[in-house]
DNA sequence: AATGAATGAGTCTTCATTCAT
DNA sequence: TATGAATGAAGACTCATTCAT
């Protein structure tokens, strides 16, 4: 209950928002601090008073997302699974997808930044793995094992299943929102169901 | 279709190789032309003699990949499909994956560049869509329709099927080679078969 | 002569001490006001409330030294000479050296600052000349003339003698404390006597 | 005989000259690279093409002086001493002073820079000690020992004698040219002889 | 064709200083 | 009185690009 929420000032928020938009649009290396200052309507020096460096600003943009989004999502969802709120894994997956939609759309730029910058910033990758790699992956393994024991999941290596489901979802998100946002996609619901359906039956039929 | 194969000189090749490596490693915006000149053991001016600008160099790095890889792959494979060399779609997919493996590994950096830079360069995206979006997508539609008519593919929207298969394959490649190259993956063959198996049966079982 | 002893507050003293240390260590131009504020555990603004500008702070650091040290030293010592407390000039010189030793060591940083910054600050130089050049030099001339008349000093131009003695002493101090503090020097007393001995006999002997 | 003389271009010389003047006048930290570029009539980037950093420029300004001046001076002079060209140490000292006068006046700014910046740049000090500390000091010790054995020098610790003579000369130079150039000094010759005379007889006379 | 010296706009960052609180 | 957030000019340094050789 200790309120360690950093109490951001208006200027700090303005800087973070400007940086988020610009990093997402033009990439970290392609964005200059003066552009950020400009967009945030703040002096350039102000950026460096609050965030020690440009890199510090990147971390400040991306870190809360990792903390606030990924970690609790897993904790809550895991508990729901263990409390048997989701009898079928389909329900779990559907909940996971539906559940985050709003967040995804609100935080799309951050997601974009995360995806785009991870290959270039070892420290970002480390932070990411620290949050997701250990905590989240462990919980996911628990969940998969749980459904495998209930006989609802194919008897494939746990990690391969996680990768498959995760990439089914992520590749959809990344393709849809990050790489090709201007293509006409079906409505959300249809896509969600199609993902589930494919995971259920595959797409190849016996003749 | 005009065979303008440009007869690259040694220096030009050196520049292209250096640029490819560096762009892949540090990103386009994060790489300086002097670094490229350095790595290619060439004077800075030489780069600009051959490729008008840094952007021109990026296009020169990425374009041949789009031309040489994607286009012919489709042509050949499509013909094989139409010539009934692949009776089952599994065979087609397996061939497609196996077939490119060598190429993927040789041209990984270019793939990385393509994936990483597309969001920031509208002209790159246009070129990409021009090659893939129209040519390739049309052919893929033909193939999918072909197998759907043979009753081997679920009666889902053609484009959704393409997206599903493509993202199954691509997300594996991207995850494996671009984002998380240091994780221990199974051997290639196992992964290939798993992709096919999942496309066949899904991963969810009736209890 | 007006006793404007300014009743320094704790914060003012902290600032002056921090500034003294940092200016001595890194030079005036190489020290930032924020470093000073940091070391003094004071807000940046506080510095400018008390000392109008960075330059003002430099003057505040250096001025009292000139006032408190050089001026009275001459007055007292001169009187002692005139009161015939020092029969031989050797005694006068020895007293002058011994006398200031503690002060030198306590105020070494200020001395360092004075020596290092004088070439870059005309106003500092002016102040220095104002104090030393006129007051002190005049008194020194009196003293030298006094001993010359007593036949204890060679019949060399008064100013040259002053310069010789002063530089004998100062060059020792500057070399020892400012430029090469890490070299092993003899003990203080030995050095003091050596300076006097050299002034007495020189170092060159008739063969 | 290998001509490793770095073959400086016109621009490089212009930069070095401008930097030398400005560093001497305003100090290293007080001089901006844009000022230097301005004075040298060169683009700012050009400075960094030739001298990797501002610090590199400082070293380039100061290093040749240490190499070209101090080292050979000792070698030549030492040989002359050993070849008995100077029977009396007075002659040696006089030669040393007279000898360098031109050089001192031509390279005064560099000397100023060296004296002023050494306290702030450990690497400068190291380089200086590397050149002077070891080579030169050793040779000086040889010379002093030589004259001590001839009975021409007082039987004082060798290092103390060196310090005394060196500081007699240096303090004169530093005072005259670096700190108080505007005071009226006697003509060169008179000062030279006075230094020698003092070293010979001291300034204090038995009554 | 190839060089690499030269450029100056632009980069990230620091600075001394101000001012509302 | 004291603060420290805010400033924007200036700092060192890098960049893509040009051009005389």
mmCIF file of N, CA, C and O in Angstrom, chain B residues 71-153:
data_model
loop_
_atom_site.group_PDB
_atom_site.id
_atom_site.type_symbol
_atom_site.label_atom_id
_atom_site.label_comp_id
_atom_site.label_asym_id
_atom_site.label_seq_id
_atom_site.Cartn_x
_atom_site.Cartn_y
_atom_site.Cartn_z
ATOM 1 N N UNK B 71 9.647 -13.032 -54.978
ATOM 2 C CA UNK B 71 8.984 -13.213 -56.264
ATOM 3 C C UNK B 71 9.229 -14.602 -56.873
ATOM 4 O O UNK B 71 8.265 -15.355 -57.071
ATOM 5 N N UNK B 72 10.462 -14.974 -57.113
ATOM 6 C CA UNK B 72 10.673 -16.265 -57.779
ATOM 7 C C UNK B 72 10.166 -17.427 -56.956
ATOM 8 O O UNK B 72 9.666 -18.403 -57.529
ATOM 9 N N UNK B 73 10.271 -17.315 -55.663
ATOM 10 C CA UNK B 73 9.787 -18.399 -54.821
ATOM 11 C C UNK B 73 8.344 -18.707 -55.141
ATOM 12 O O UNK B 73 7.939 -19.862 -55.268
ATOM 13 N N UNK B 74 7.622 -17.669 -55.270
ATOM 14 C CA UNK B 74 6.206 -17.879 -55.549
ATOM 15 C C UNK B 74 6.000 -18.458 -56.942
ATOM 16 O O UNK B 74 5.234 -19.403 -57.145
ATOM 17 N N UNK B 75 6.701 -17.900 -57.874
ATOM 18 C CA UNK B 75 6.523 -18.388 -59.236
ATOM 19 C C UNK B 75 6.778 -19.887 -59.338
ATOM 20 O O UNK B 75 5.945 -20.656 -59.775
ATOM 21 N N UNK B 76 7.968 -20.266 -58.868
ATOM 22 C CA UNK B 76 8.315 -21.692 -58.928
ATOM 23 C C UNK B 76 7.315 -22.546 -58.179
ATOM 24 O O UNK B 76 6.759 -23.515 -58.693
ATOM 25 N N UNK B 77 7.081 -22.163 -56.934
ATOM 26 C CA UNK B 77 6.241 -22.991 -56.083
ATOM 27 C C UNK B 77 4.826 -23.074 -56.625
ATOM 28 O O UNK B 77 4.199 -24.139 -56.618
ATOM 29 N N UNK B 78 4.363 -21.942 -57.088
ATOM 30 C CA UNK B 78 3.012 -21.946 -57.627
ATOM 31 C C UNK B 78 2.918 -22.928 -58.787
ATOM 32 O O UNK B 78 1.988 -23.741 -58.868
ATOM 33 N N UNK B 79 3.914 -22.857 -59.642
ATOM 34 C CA UNK B 79 3.884 -23.760 -60.793
ATOM 35 C C UNK B 79 3.887 -25.214 -60.353
ATOM 36 O O UNK B 79 3.149 -26.044 -60.872
ATOM 37 N N UNK B 80 4.740 -25.484 -59.358
ATOM 38 C CA UNK B 80 4.769 -26.858 -58.862
ATOM 39 C C UNK B 80 3.415 -27.281 -58.334
ATOM 40 O O UNK B 80 2.967 -28.420 -58.515
ATOM 41 N N UNK B 81 2.736 -26.364 -57.667
ATOM 42 C CA UNK B 81 1.412 -26.682 -57.136
ATOM 43 C C UNK B 81 0.467 -26.983 -58.290
ATOM 44 O O UNK B 81 -0.222 -28.014 -58.318
ATOM 45 N N UNK B 82 0.493 -26.086 -59.247
ATOM 46 C CA UNK B 82 -0.447 -26.256 -60.358
ATOM 47 C C UNK B 82 -0.103 -27.499 -61.174
ATOM 48 O O UNK B 82 -0.977 -28.149 -61.755
ATOM 49 N N UNK B 83 1.150 -27.852 -61.190
ATOM 50 C CA UNK B 83 1.543 -29.073 -61.892
ATOM 51 C C UNK B 83 1.311 -30.307 -61.035
ATOM 52 O O UNK B 83 1.778 -31.407 -61.354
ATOM 53 N N UNK B 84 0.648 -30.076 -59.928
ATOM 54 C CA UNK B 84 0.256 -31.175 -59.030
ATOM 55 C C UNK B 84 1.446 -31.919 -58.435
ATOM 56 O O UNK B 84 1.359 -33.117 -58.149
ATOM 57 N N UNK B 85 2.522 -31.196 -58.273
ATOM 58 C CA UNK B 85 3.631 -31.869 -57.620
ATOM 59 C C UNK B 85 3.364 -32.044 -56.135
ATOM 60 O O UNK B 85 3.924 -32.931 -55.497
ATOM 61 N N UNK B 86 2.544 -31.159 -55.565
ATOM 62 C CA UNK B 86 2.191 -31.299 -54.152
ATOM 63 C C UNK B 86 0.735 -31.689 -54.035
ATOM 64 O O UNK B 86 -0.158 -30.854 -54.181
ATOM 65 N N UNK B 87 0.514 -32.943 -53.730
ATOM 66 C CA UNK B 87 -0.882 -33.358 -53.664
ATOM 67 C C UNK B 87 -1.549 -32.759 -52.439
ATOM 68 O O UNK B 87 -2.671 -32.268 -52.503
ATOM 69 N N UNK B 88 -0.852 -32.813 -51.332
ATOM 70 C CA UNK B 88 -1.430 -32.283 -50.106
ATOM 71 C C UNK B 88 -0.801 -30.931 -49.750
ATOM 72 O O UNK B 88 0.389 -30.712 -49.974
ATOM 73 N N UNK B 89 -1.637 -30.108 -49.179
ATOM 74 C CA UNK B 89 -1.119 -28.784 -48.805
ATOM 75 C C UNK B 89 0.009 -28.892 -47.789
ATOM 76 O O UNK B 89 0.922 -28.069 -47.773
ATOM 77 N N UNK B 90 -0.042 -29.915 -46.923
ATOM 78 C CA UNK B 90 1.077 -30.117 -46.006
ATOM 79 C C UNK B 90 2.399 -30.156 -46.776
ATOM 80 O O UNK B 90 3.399 -29.577 -46.344
ATOM 81 N N UNK B 91 2.375 -30.870 -47.879
ATOM 82 C CA UNK B 91 3.613 -30.983 -48.659
ATOM 83 C C UNK B 91 4.046 -29.612 -49.182
ATOM 84 O O UNK B 91 5.235 -29.276 -49.195
ATOM 85 N N UNK B 92 3.064 -28.860 -49.620
ATOM 86 C CA UNK B 92 3.378 -27.530 -50.114
ATOM 87 C C UNK B 92 4.017 -26.672 -49.020
ATOM 88 O O UNK B 92 5.053 -26.046 -49.214
ATOM 89 N N UNK B 93 3.397 -26.675 -47.855
ATOM 90 C CA UNK B 93 3.926 -25.860 -46.759
ATOM 91 C C UNK B 93 5.301 -26.336 -46.347
ATOM 92 O O UNK B 93 6.241 -25.552 -46.206
ATOM 93 N N UNK B 94 5.428 -27.662 -46.218
ATOM 94 C CA UNK B 94 6.710 -28.210 -45.814
ATOM 95 C C UNK B 94 7.782 -27.817 -46.836
ATOM 96 O O UNK B 94 8.871 -27.352 -46.474
ATOM 97 N N UNK B 95 7.444 -27.944 -48.097
ATOM 98 C CA UNK B 95 8.407 -27.585 -49.144
ATOM 99 C C UNK B 95 8.789 -26.112 -49.030
ATOM 100 O O UNK B 95 9.962 -25.742 -49.104
ATOM 101 N N UNK B 96 7.785 -25.303 -48.833
ATOM 102 C CA UNK B 96 8.029 -23.870 -48.737
ATOM 103 C C UNK B 96 8.991 -23.552 -47.596
ATOM 104 O O UNK B 96 9.920 -22.754 -47.750
ATOM 105 N N UNK B 97 8.753 -24.186 -46.467
ATOM 106 C CA UNK B 97 9.628 -23.921 -45.317
ATOM 107 C C UNK B 97 11.029 -24.475 -45.565
ATOM 108 O O UNK B 97 12.025 -23.759 -45.513
ATOM 109 N N UNK B 98 11.086 -25.771 -45.855
ATOM 110 C CA UNK B 98 12.381 -26.434 -46.033
ATOM 111 C C UNK B 98 13.223 -25.710 -47.078
ATOM 112 O O UNK B 98 14.411 -25.473 -46.910
ATOM 113 N N UNK B 99 12.503 -25.453 -48.143
ATOM 114 C CA UNK B 99 13.066 -24.817 -49.319
ATOM 115 C C UNK B 99 13.850 -23.535 -49.030
ATOM 116 O O UNK B 99 14.881 -23.258 -49.607
ATOM 117 N N UNK B 100 13.330 -22.722 -48.150
ATOM 118 C CA UNK B 100 13.905 -21.387 -47.918
ATOM 119 C C UNK B 100 14.912 -21.367 -46.797
ATOM 120 O O UNK B 100 15.511 -20.334 -46.525
ATOM 121 N N UNK B 101 14.993 -22.504 -46.096
ATOM 122 C CA UNK B 101 15.786 -22.457 -44.875
ATOM 123 C C UNK B 101 17.179 -21.865 -45.106
ATOM 124 O O UNK B 101 17.621 -20.965 -44.405
ATOM 125 N N UNK B 102 17.841 -22.402 -46.093
ATOM 126 C CA UNK B 102 19.183 -21.940 -46.385
ATOM 127 C C UNK B 102 19.163 -20.434 -46.672
ATOM 128 O O UNK B 102 19.934 -19.665 -46.098
ATOM 129 N N UNK B 103 18.236 -20.080 -47.547
ATOM 130 C CA UNK B 103 18.136 -18.660 -47.897
ATOM 131 C C UNK B 103 17.895 -17.801 -46.666
ATOM 132 O O UNK B 103 18.535 -16.766 -46.476
ATOM 133 N N UNK B 104 16.972 -18.237 -45.836
ATOM 134 C CA UNK B 104 16.682 -17.457 -44.627
ATOM 135 C C UNK B 104 17.940 -17.239 -43.818
ATOM 136 O O UNK B 104 18.245 -16.133 -43.388
ATOM 137 N N UNK B 105 18.677 -18.316 -43.639
ATOM 138 C CA UNK B 105 19.845 -18.172 -42.783
ATOM 139 C C UNK B 105 20.937 -17.318 -43.438
ATOM 140 O O UNK B 105 21.615 -16.555 -42.751
ATOM 141 N N UNK B 106 21.070 -17.431 -44.730
ATOM 142 C CA UNK B 106 22.064 -16.595 -45.411
ATOM 143 C C UNK B 106 21.659 -15.123 -45.418
ATOM 144 O O UNK B 106 22.494 -14.238 -45.354
ATOM 145 N N UNK B 107 20.392 -14.890 -45.548
ATOM 146 C CA UNK B 107 19.932 -13.514 -45.709
ATOM 147 C C UNK B 107 19.238 -12.963 -44.479
ATOM 148 O O UNK B 107 18.474 -12.008 -44.558
ATOM 149 N N UNK B 108 19.536 -13.588 -43.352
ATOM 150 C CA UNK B 108 18.887 -13.176 -42.126
ATOM 151 C C UNK B 108 19.012 -11.678 -41.882
ATOM 152 O O UNK B 108 18.013 -11.014 -41.577
ATOM 153 N N UNK B 109 20.194 -11.119 -41.998
ATOM 154 C CA UNK B 109 20.317 -9.682 -41.728
ATOM 155 C C UNK B 109 19.372 -8.857 -42.574
ATOM 156 O O UNK B 109 18.737 -7.918 -42.074
ATOM 157 N N UNK B 110 19.254 -9.204 -43.853
ATOM 158 C CA UNK B 110 18.335 -8.421 -44.697
ATOM 159 C C UNK B 110 16.907 -8.542 -44.208
ATOM 160 O O UNK B 110 16.152 -7.573 -44.186
ATOM 161 N N UNK B 111 16.540 -9.750 -43.822
ATOM 162 C CA UNK B 111 15.192 -9.947 -43.288
ATOM 163 C C UNK B 111 14.986 -9.060 -42.059
ATOM 164 O O UNK B 111 13.971 -8.371 -41.925
ATOM 165 N N UNK B 112 15.990 -9.102 -41.199
ATOM 166 C CA UNK B 112 15.928 -8.277 -39.991
ATOM 167 C C UNK B 112 15.721 -6.808 -40.369
ATOM 168 O O UNK B 112 14.863 -6.122 -39.818
ATOM 169 N N UNK B 113 16.529 -6.337 -41.312
ATOM 170 C CA UNK B 113 16.405 -4.945 -41.730
ATOM 171 C C UNK B 113 15.017 -4.661 -42.247
ATOM 172 O O UNK B 113 14.374 -3.682 -41.861
ATOM 173 N N UNK B 114 14.542 -5.553 -43.097
ATOM 174 C CA UNK B 114 13.225 -5.356 -43.687
ATOM 175 C C UNK B 114 12.165 -5.211 -42.594
ATOM 176 O O UNK B 114 11.388 -4.256 -42.566
ATOM 177 N N UNK B 115 12.185 -6.163 -41.668
ATOM 178 C CA UNK B 115 11.194 -6.155 -40.595
ATOM 179 C C UNK B 115 11.319 -4.905 -39.740
ATOM 180 O O UNK B 115 10.338 -4.269 -39.365
ATOM 181 N N UNK B 116 12.568 -4.537 -39.448
ATOM 182 C CA UNK B 116 12.759 -3.428 -38.512
ATOM 183 C C UNK B 116 12.541 -2.056 -39.129
ATOM 184 O O UNK B 116 12.124 -1.122 -38.444
ATOM 185 N N UNK B 117 12.832 -1.935 -40.413
ATOM 186 C CA UNK B 117 12.773 -0.592 -40.991
ATOM 187 C C UNK B 117 11.455 -0.262 -41.681
ATOM 188 O O UNK B 117 11.143 0.912 -41.884
ATOM 189 N N UNK B 118 10.711 -1.305 -42.039
ATOM 190 C CA UNK B 118 9.455 -1.027 -42.744
ATOM 191 C C UNK B 118 8.565 -0.004 -42.040
ATOM 192 O O UNK B 118 8.009 0.889 -42.689
ATOM 193 N N UNK B 119 8.442 -0.071 -40.712
ATOM 194 C CA UNK B 119 7.536 0.900 -40.093
ATOM 195 C C UNK B 119 7.977 2.353 -40.258
ATOM 196 O O UNK B 119 7.162 3.265 -40.106
ATOM 197 N N UNK B 120 9.250 2.584 -40.536
ATOM 198 C CA UNK B 120 9.730 3.967 -40.570
ATOM 199 C C UNK B 120 9.921 4.535 -41.969
ATOM 200 O O UNK B 120 10.225 5.711 -42.118
ATOM 201 N N UNK B 121 9.782 3.701 -42.985
ATOM 202 C CA UNK B 121 10.060 4.184 -44.333
ATOM 203 C C UNK B 121 8.905 3.877 -45.265
ATOM 204 O O UNK B 121 8.819 2.780 -45.828
ATOM 205 N N UNK B 122 8.054 4.852 -45.440
ATOM 206 C CA UNK B 122 6.875 4.652 -46.305
ATOM 207 C C UNK B 122 7.274 4.117 -47.675
ATOM 208 O O UNK B 122 6.575 3.258 -48.221
ATOM 209 N N UNK B 123 8.409 4.584 -48.191
ATOM 210 C CA UNK B 123 8.786 4.113 -49.523
ATOM 211 C C UNK B 123 9.170 2.641 -49.512
ATOM 212 O O UNK B 123 8.885 1.918 -50.460
ATOM 213 N N UNK B 124 9.801 2.239 -48.412
ATOM 214 C CA UNK B 124 10.100 0.813 -48.275
ATOM 215 C C UNK B 124 8.813 0.004 -48.245
ATOM 216 O O UNK B 124 8.674 -1.017 -48.914
ATOM 217 N N UNK B 125 7.895 0.488 -47.440
ATOM 218 C CA UNK B 125 6.623 -0.217 -47.306
ATOM 219 C C UNK B 125 5.927 -0.312 -48.658
ATOM 220 O O UNK B 125 5.418 -1.370 -49.047
ATOM 221 N N UNK B 126 5.926 0.792 -49.388
ATOM 222 C CA UNK B 126 5.312 0.786 -50.711
ATOM 223 C C UNK B 126 5.946 -0.256 -51.615
ATOM 224 O O UNK B 126 5.257 -1.070 -52.235
ATOM 225 N N UNK B 127 7.281 -0.201 -51.659
ATOM 226 C CA UNK B 127 7.979 -1.184 -52.494
ATOM 227 C C UNK B 127 7.605 -2.596 -52.079
ATOM 228 O O UNK B 127 7.372 -3.475 -52.921
ATOM 229 N N UNK B 128 7.549 -2.799 -50.778
ATOM 230 C CA UNK B 128 7.243 -4.125 -50.265
ATOM 231 C C UNK B 128 5.851 -4.556 -50.684
ATOM 232 O O UNK B 128 5.634 -5.663 -51.189
ATOM 233 N N UNK B 129 4.922 -3.655 -50.496
ATOM 234 C CA UNK B 129 3.547 -3.986 -50.864
ATOM 235 C C UNK B 129 3.429 -4.185 -52.366
ATOM 236 O O UNK B 129 2.713 -5.067 -52.843
ATOM 237 N N UNK B 130 4.188 -3.388 -53.096
ATOM 238 C CA UNK B 130 4.174 -3.522 -54.547
ATOM 239 C C UNK B 130 4.586 -4.935 -54.961
ATOM 240 O O UNK B 130 3.951 -5.570 -55.800
ATOM 241 N N UNK B 131 5.659 -5.427 -54.332
ATOM 242 C CA UNK B 131 6.129 -6.761 -54.690
ATOM 243 C C UNK B 131 5.268 -7.854 -54.092
ATOM 244 O O UNK B 131 4.815 -8.764 -54.768
ATOM 245 N N UNK B 132 5.097 -7.770 -52.771
ATOM 246 C CA UNK B 132 4.424 -8.857 -52.076
ATOM 247 C C UNK B 132 2.920 -8.698 -52.174
ATOM 248 O O UNK B 132 2.199 -9.629 -52.532
ATOM 249 N N UNK B 133 2.502 -7.510 -51.829
ATOM 250 C CA UNK B 133 1.063 -7.269 -51.724
ATOM 251 C C UNK B 133 0.319 -7.672 -52.972
ATOM 252 O O UNK B 133 -0.713 -8.347 -52.887
ATOM 253 N N UNK B 134 0.851 -7.310 -54.095
ATOM 254 C CA UNK B 134 0.094 -7.582 -55.314
ATOM 255 C C UNK B 134 0.468 -8.921 -55.922
ATOM 256 O O UNK B 134 -0.341 -9.852 -55.945
ATOM 257 N N UNK B 135 1.695 -9.012 -56.368
ATOM 258 C CA UNK B 135 2.128 -10.257 -57.011
ATOM 259 C C UNK B 135 1.900 -11.475 -56.129
ATOM 260 O O UNK B 135 1.084 -12.339 -56.441
ATOM 261 N N UNK B 136 2.633 -11.480 -55.020
ATOM 262 C CA UNK B 136 2.663 -12.674 -54.188
ATOM 263 C C UNK B 136 1.293 -13.002 -53.629
ATOM 264 O O UNK B 136 0.855 -14.156 -53.656
ATOM 265 N N UNK B 137 0.632 -11.983 -53.133
ATOM 266 C CA UNK B 137 -0.650 -12.243 -52.493
ATOM 267 C C UNK B 137 -1.628 -12.875 -53.495
ATOM 268 O O UNK B 137 -2.349 -13.828 -53.173
ATOM 269 N N UNK B 138 -1.602 -12.362 -54.696
ATOM 270 C CA UNK B 138 -2.498 -12.921 -55.718
ATOM 271 C C UNK B 138 -2.218 -14.397 -55.944
ATOM 272 O O UNK B 138 -3.139 -15.225 -55.978
ATOM 273 N N UNK B 139 -0.928 -14.713 -56.040
ATOM 274 C CA UNK B 139 -0.587 -16.114 -56.298
ATOM 275 C C UNK B 139 -0.979 -16.982 -55.117
ATOM 276 O O UNK B 139 -1.440 -18.106 -55.283
ATOM 277 N N UNK B 140 -0.728 -16.453 -53.939
ATOM 278 C CA UNK B 140 -1.093 -17.235 -52.756
ATOM 279 C C UNK B 140 -2.588 -17.488 -52.728
ATOM 280 O O UNK B 140 -3.043 -18.583 -52.384
ATOM 281 N N UNK B 141 -3.323 -16.493 -53.098
ATOM 282 C CA UNK B 141 -4.788 -16.665 -53.142
ATOM 283 C C UNK B 141 -5.160 -17.803 -54.093
ATOM 284 O O UNK B 141 -6.012 -18.635 -53.773
ATOM 285 N N UNK B 142 -4.489 -17.811 -55.220
ATOM 286 C CA UNK B 142 -4.756 -18.895 -56.164
ATOM 287 C C UNK B 142 -4.510 -20.255 -55.524
ATOM 288 O O UNK B 142 -5.300 -21.182 -55.642
ATOM 289 N N UNK B 143 -3.337 -20.334 -54.852
ATOM 290 C CA UNK B 143 -2.975 -21.610 -54.243
ATOM 291 C C UNK B 143 -3.982 -22.024 -53.192
ATOM 292 O O UNK B 143 -4.444 -23.172 -53.154
ATOM 293 N N UNK B 144 -4.315 -21.079 -52.337
ATOM 294 C CA UNK B 144 -5.257 -21.414 -51.274
ATOM 295 C C UNK B 144 -6.585 -21.853 -51.873
ATOM 296 O O UNK B 144 -7.184 -22.879 -51.469
ATOM 297 N N UNK B 145 -7.046 -21.095 -52.823
ATOM 298 C CA UNK B 145 -8.307 -21.466 -53.466
ATOM 299 C C UNK B 145 -8.216 -22.887 -54.042
ATOM 300 O O UNK B 145 -9.130 -23.705 -53.883
ATOM 301 N N UNK B 146 -7.088 -23.136 -54.663
ATOM 302 C CA UNK B 146 -6.863 -24.466 -55.241
ATOM 303 C C UNK B 146 -7.062 -25.568 -54.206
ATOM 304 O O UNK B 146 -7.786 -26.538 -54.421
ATOM 305 N N UNK B 147 -6.412 -25.393 -53.031
ATOM 306 C CA UNK B 147 -6.514 -26.436 -52.014
ATOM 307 C C UNK B 147 -7.880 -26.417 -51.346
ATOM 308 O O UNK B 147 -8.373 -27.456 -50.905
ATOM 309 N N UNK B 148 -8.467 -25.246 -51.252
ATOM 310 C CA UNK B 148 -9.818 -25.200 -50.677
ATOM 311 C C UNK B 148 -10.780 -25.982 -51.571
ATOM 312 O O UNK B 148 -11.621 -26.734 -51.086
ATOM 313 N N UNK B 149 -10.618 -25.794 -52.880
ATOM 314 C CA UNK B 149 -11.513 -26.517 -53.786
ATOM 315 C C UNK B 149 -11.284 -28.016 -53.703
ATOM 316 O O UNK B 149 -12.200 -28.813 -53.915
ATOM 317 N N UNK B 150 -10.029 -28.386 -53.407
ATOM 318 C CA UNK B 150 -9.754 -29.817 -53.217
ATOM 319 C C UNK B 150 -10.248 -30.297 -51.859
ATOM 320 O O UNK B 150 -10.055 -31.464 -51.497
ATOM 321 N N UNK B 151 -10.801 -29.397 -51.062
ATOM 322 C CA UNK B 151 -11.335 -29.780 -49.763
ATOM 323 C C UNK B 151 -10.290 -29.982 -48.689
ATOM 324 O O UNK B 151 -10.550 -30.528 -47.625
ATOM 325 N N UNK B 152 -9.093 -29.490 -48.939
ATOM 326 C CA UNK B 152 -8.033 -29.697 -47.943
ATOM 327 C C UNK B 152 -7.911 -28.538 -46.958
ATOM 328 O O UNK B 152 -7.164 -28.625 -45.981
ATOM 329 N N UNK B 153 -8.610 -27.475 -47.237
ATOM 330 C CA UNK B 153 -8.501 -26.328 -46.340
ATOM 331 C C UNK B 153 -9.871 -25.944 -45.808
ATOM 332 O O UNK B 153 -10.861 -26.007 -46.537
#
